[in-house]
XYZ file of C-alpha atoms in Angstrom:
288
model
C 0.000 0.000 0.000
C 1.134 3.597 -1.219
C 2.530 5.285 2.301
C 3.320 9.459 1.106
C 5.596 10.929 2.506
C 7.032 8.184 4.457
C 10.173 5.403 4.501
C 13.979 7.094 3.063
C 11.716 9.908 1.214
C 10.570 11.257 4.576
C 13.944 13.471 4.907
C 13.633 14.964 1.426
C 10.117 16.124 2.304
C 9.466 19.752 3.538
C 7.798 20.429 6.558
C 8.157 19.250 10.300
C 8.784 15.826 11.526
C 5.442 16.311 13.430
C 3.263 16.543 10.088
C 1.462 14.065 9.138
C 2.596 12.213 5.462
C 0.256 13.945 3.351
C 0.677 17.334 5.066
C 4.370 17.118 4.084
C 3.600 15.705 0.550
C 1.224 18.601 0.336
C 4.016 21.097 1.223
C 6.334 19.803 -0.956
C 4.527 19.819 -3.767
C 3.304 23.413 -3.003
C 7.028 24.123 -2.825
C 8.037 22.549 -6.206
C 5.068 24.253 -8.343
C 5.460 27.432 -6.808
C 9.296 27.826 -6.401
C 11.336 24.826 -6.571
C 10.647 23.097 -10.130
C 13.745 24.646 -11.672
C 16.435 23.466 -9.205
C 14.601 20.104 -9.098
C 15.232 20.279 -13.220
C 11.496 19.711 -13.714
C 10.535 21.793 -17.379
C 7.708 23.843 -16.364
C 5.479 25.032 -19.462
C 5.062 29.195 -19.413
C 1.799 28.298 -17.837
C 3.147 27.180 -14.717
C 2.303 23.308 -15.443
C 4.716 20.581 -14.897
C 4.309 16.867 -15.876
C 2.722 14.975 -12.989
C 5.260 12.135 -14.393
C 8.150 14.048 -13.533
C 6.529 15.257 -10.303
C 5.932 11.756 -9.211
C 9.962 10.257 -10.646
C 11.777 13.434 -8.238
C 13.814 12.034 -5.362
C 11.384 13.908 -3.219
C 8.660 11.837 -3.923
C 9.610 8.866 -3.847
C 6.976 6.333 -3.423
C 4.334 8.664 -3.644
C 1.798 7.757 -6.239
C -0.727 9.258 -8.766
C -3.720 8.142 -6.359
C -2.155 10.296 -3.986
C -1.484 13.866 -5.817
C -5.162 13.780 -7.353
C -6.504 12.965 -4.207
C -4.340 16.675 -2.626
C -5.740 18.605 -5.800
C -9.629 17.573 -5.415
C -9.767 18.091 -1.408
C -6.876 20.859 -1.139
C -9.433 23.119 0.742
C -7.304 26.343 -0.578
C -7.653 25.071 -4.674
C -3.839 25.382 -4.572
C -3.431 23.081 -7.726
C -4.884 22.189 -11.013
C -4.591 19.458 -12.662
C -5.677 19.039 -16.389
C -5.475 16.027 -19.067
C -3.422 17.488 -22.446
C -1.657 16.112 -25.327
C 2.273 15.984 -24.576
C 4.189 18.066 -26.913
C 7.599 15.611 -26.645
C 4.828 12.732 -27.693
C 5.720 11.223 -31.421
C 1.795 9.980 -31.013
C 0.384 13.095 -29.669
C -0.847 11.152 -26.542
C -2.354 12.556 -23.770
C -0.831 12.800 -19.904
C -1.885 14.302 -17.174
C 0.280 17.681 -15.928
C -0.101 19.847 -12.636
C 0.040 23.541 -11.750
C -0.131 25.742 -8.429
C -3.040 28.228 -9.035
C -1.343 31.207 -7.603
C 2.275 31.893 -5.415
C 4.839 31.600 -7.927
C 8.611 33.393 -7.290
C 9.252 32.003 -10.969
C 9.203 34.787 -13.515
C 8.651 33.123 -16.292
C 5.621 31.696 -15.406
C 2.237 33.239 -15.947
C -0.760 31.860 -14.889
C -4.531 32.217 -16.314
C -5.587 35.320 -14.614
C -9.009 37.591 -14.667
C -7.877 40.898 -14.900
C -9.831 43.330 -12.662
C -11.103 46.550 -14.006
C -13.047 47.711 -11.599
C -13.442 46.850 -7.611
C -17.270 45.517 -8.859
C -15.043 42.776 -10.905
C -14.129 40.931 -7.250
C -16.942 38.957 -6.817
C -17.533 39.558 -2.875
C -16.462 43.376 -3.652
C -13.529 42.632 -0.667
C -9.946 42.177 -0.930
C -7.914 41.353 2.311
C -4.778 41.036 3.652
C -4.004 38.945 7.069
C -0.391 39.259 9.208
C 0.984 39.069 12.174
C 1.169 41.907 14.926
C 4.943 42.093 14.294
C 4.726 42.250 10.552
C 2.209 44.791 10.909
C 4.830 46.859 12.492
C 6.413 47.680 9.139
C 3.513 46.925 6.729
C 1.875 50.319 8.488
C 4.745 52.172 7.785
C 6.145 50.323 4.236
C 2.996 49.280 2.699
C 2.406 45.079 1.679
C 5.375 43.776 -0.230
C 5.380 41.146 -2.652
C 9.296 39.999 -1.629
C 10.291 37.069 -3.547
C 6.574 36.184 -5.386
C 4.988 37.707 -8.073
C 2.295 38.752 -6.279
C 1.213 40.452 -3.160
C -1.966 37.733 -1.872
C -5.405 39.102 -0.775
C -8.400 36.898 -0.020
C -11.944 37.726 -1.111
C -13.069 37.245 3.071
C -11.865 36.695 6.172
C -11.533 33.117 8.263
C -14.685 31.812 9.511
C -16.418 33.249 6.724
C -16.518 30.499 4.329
C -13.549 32.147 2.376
C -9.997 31.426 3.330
C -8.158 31.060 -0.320
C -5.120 34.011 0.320
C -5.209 34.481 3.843
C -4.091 32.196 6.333
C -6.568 31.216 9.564
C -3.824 32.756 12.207
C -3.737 35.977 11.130
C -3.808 38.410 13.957
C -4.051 42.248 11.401
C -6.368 42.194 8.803
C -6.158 44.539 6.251
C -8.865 45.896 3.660
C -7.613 46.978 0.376
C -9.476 49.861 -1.604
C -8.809 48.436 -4.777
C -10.967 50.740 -6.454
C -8.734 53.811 -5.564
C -5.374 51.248 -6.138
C -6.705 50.522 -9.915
C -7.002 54.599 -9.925
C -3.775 55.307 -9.192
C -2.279 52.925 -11.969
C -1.620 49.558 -9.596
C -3.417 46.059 -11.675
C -5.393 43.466 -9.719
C -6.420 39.826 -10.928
C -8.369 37.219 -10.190
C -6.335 33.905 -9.779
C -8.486 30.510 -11.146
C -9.282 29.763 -7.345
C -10.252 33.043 -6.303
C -7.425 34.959 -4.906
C -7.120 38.758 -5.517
C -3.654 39.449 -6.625
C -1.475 42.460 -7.283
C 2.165 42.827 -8.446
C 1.861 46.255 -6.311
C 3.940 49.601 -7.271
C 7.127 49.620 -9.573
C 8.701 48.973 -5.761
C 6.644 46.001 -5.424
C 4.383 47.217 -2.582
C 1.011 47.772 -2.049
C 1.472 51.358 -0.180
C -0.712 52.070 3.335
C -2.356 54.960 1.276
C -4.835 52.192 -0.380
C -5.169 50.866 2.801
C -9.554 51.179 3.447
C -9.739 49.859 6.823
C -7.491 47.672 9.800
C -8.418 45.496 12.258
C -7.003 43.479 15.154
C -8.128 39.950 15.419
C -8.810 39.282 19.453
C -10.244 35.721 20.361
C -12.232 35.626 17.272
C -13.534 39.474 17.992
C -12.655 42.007 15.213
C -11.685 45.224 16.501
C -10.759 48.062 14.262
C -7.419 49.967 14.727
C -7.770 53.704 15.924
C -5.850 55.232 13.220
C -7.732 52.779 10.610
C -11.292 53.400 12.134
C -12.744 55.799 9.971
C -16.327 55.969 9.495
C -17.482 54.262 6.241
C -20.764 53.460 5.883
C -20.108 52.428 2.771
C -17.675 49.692 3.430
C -19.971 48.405 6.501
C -22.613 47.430 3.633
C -20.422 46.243 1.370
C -19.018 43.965 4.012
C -22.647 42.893 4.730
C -23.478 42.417 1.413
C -20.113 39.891 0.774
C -21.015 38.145 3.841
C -24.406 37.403 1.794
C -22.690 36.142 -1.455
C -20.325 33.700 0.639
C -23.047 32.554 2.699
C -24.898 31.213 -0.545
C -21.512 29.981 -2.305
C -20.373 28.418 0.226
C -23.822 26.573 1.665
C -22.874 23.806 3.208
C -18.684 23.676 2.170
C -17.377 25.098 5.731
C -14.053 27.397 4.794
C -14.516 26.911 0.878
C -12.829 29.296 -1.587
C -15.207 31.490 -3.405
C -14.232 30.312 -7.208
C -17.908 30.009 -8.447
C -18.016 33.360 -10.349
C -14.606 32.688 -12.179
C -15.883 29.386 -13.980
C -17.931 31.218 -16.863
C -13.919 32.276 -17.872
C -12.432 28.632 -17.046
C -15.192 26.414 -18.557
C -14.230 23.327 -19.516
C -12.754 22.708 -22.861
C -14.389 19.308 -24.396
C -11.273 18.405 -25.369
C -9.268 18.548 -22.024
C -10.078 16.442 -18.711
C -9.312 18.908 -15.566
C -9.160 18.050 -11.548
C -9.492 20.699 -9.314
C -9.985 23.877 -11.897
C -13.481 24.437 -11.689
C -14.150 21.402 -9.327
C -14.320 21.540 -5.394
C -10.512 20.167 -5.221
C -0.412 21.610 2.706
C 2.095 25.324 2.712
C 0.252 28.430 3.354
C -0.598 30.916 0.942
């Protein structure tokens, strides 16, 4: 019986010794998609997808089987991955194999994933984009603005935890921060739409996302949201816009506790009659 992440493999795995097989298999993969697949000399289409036979003959997954990737990409809770059936360019008989992408998180340049640009703030589906830290990151963040650092993208999720939207944002964050993307887009700074929902930006020729589009802070205290003085100007118009999100998750997300909001973006990712897909338009472990 297939055992991920386990036996002489276990050492090449990322992650901590106390996580569990397919937590480390998950963060390993995560790792290769987003950042690793060049120093692992895995070719990489412009696309972002890889081969999920060269995924599955690296050292670092050894013994770790197809049954076991498809299985991460349909109940990754996050729609990291996608995984699509396609013809194989280096095929003499055209045939058809299966490949693998991460949806969003990339440090690799060259890669360019299918993205919704975002025109307007109507465009995000919820009408929120949000940014969750830590207290200590915060510190400079209020000061610097968001950075991208090493990724293409600075990450925003469409919600906060808890409400039925986590794709972007991880559960522990302690600051969350509300983007006014509509005065960002003003000012010249591009937002898209990843294929499972994230809100992304490439930020200022710096690569930040300055405080000045910052709409509204808040401190997250034993589940209790409490707004930051200097961030706690009245805006009625956020409060129902807030509301009104909290509406649109509530019937996307009826009865999938902490699913990404990806509905809207399947009328631009239908599926082609010629491809087979997992986890693209489907309800398919590293942080975002």
């Amino acid at each position: 019986m297939e055992q991920p992440g386990s036996s002489k493999k276990g050492s090449r795995m990322r992650g901590y010794s106390k996580d569990s097989p397919e937590v480390r298999v998950g963060k390993t993969l995560s790792w290769l998609l987003r950042h690793g697949a060049q120093s692992e000399k895995i070719a990489m289409r412009p696309d972002g997808y890889v081969r999920v036979s060269d995924v599955l003959a690296s050292r670092k997954f050894e013994g770790v089987g197809f049954e076991t990737i498809e299985s991460l990409v349909k109940n990754n809770d996050k729609q990291r991955y996608k995984m699509i059936k396609e013809p194989d360019p280096k095929s003499p008989t055209n045939e058809e194999i299966w490949w693998i992408r991460a949806n969003q998180g990339h440090s690799i340049k060259a890669v360019a994933v299918d993205m919704q640009k975002i025109n307007s703030a109507s465009d995000i589906p919820t009408g929120i984009a949000v940014h969750g830290t830590n207290l200590q990151a915060w510190n400079a963040i209020s000061k610097k603005g968001l950075s991208k650092m090493s990724r293409n993208h600075i990450h925003l999720a469409q919600g906060v935890p808890g409400s039925g939207v986590i794709s972007g944002m991880r559960k522990s964050s302690q600051i969350l921060i509300y983007i006014d993307v509509q005065k960002a887009l003003d000012a010249g700074i591009e937002f898209f739409l990843s294929d499972n929902g994230v809100v992304l930006t490439p930020g200022n020729k710096k690569g930040l996302l300055e405080p000045t589009f910052f709409r509204r802070v808040e401190r997250v205290e034993d589940k209790n949201r409490i707004p930051l003085p200097e961030w706690d100007t009245p805006d009625p118009e956020f409060e129902e816009l807030e509301q009104k999100a909290g509406r649109i998750i509530e019937r996307m997300t009826a009865g999938k506790e902490d699913a990404p909001v990806s509905e809207p973006l399947q009328t631009d990712s239908e599926p082609n009659p010629s491809k087979s897909s997992v986890g693209g338009g489907s309800k398919e472990a590293e942080k975002s």
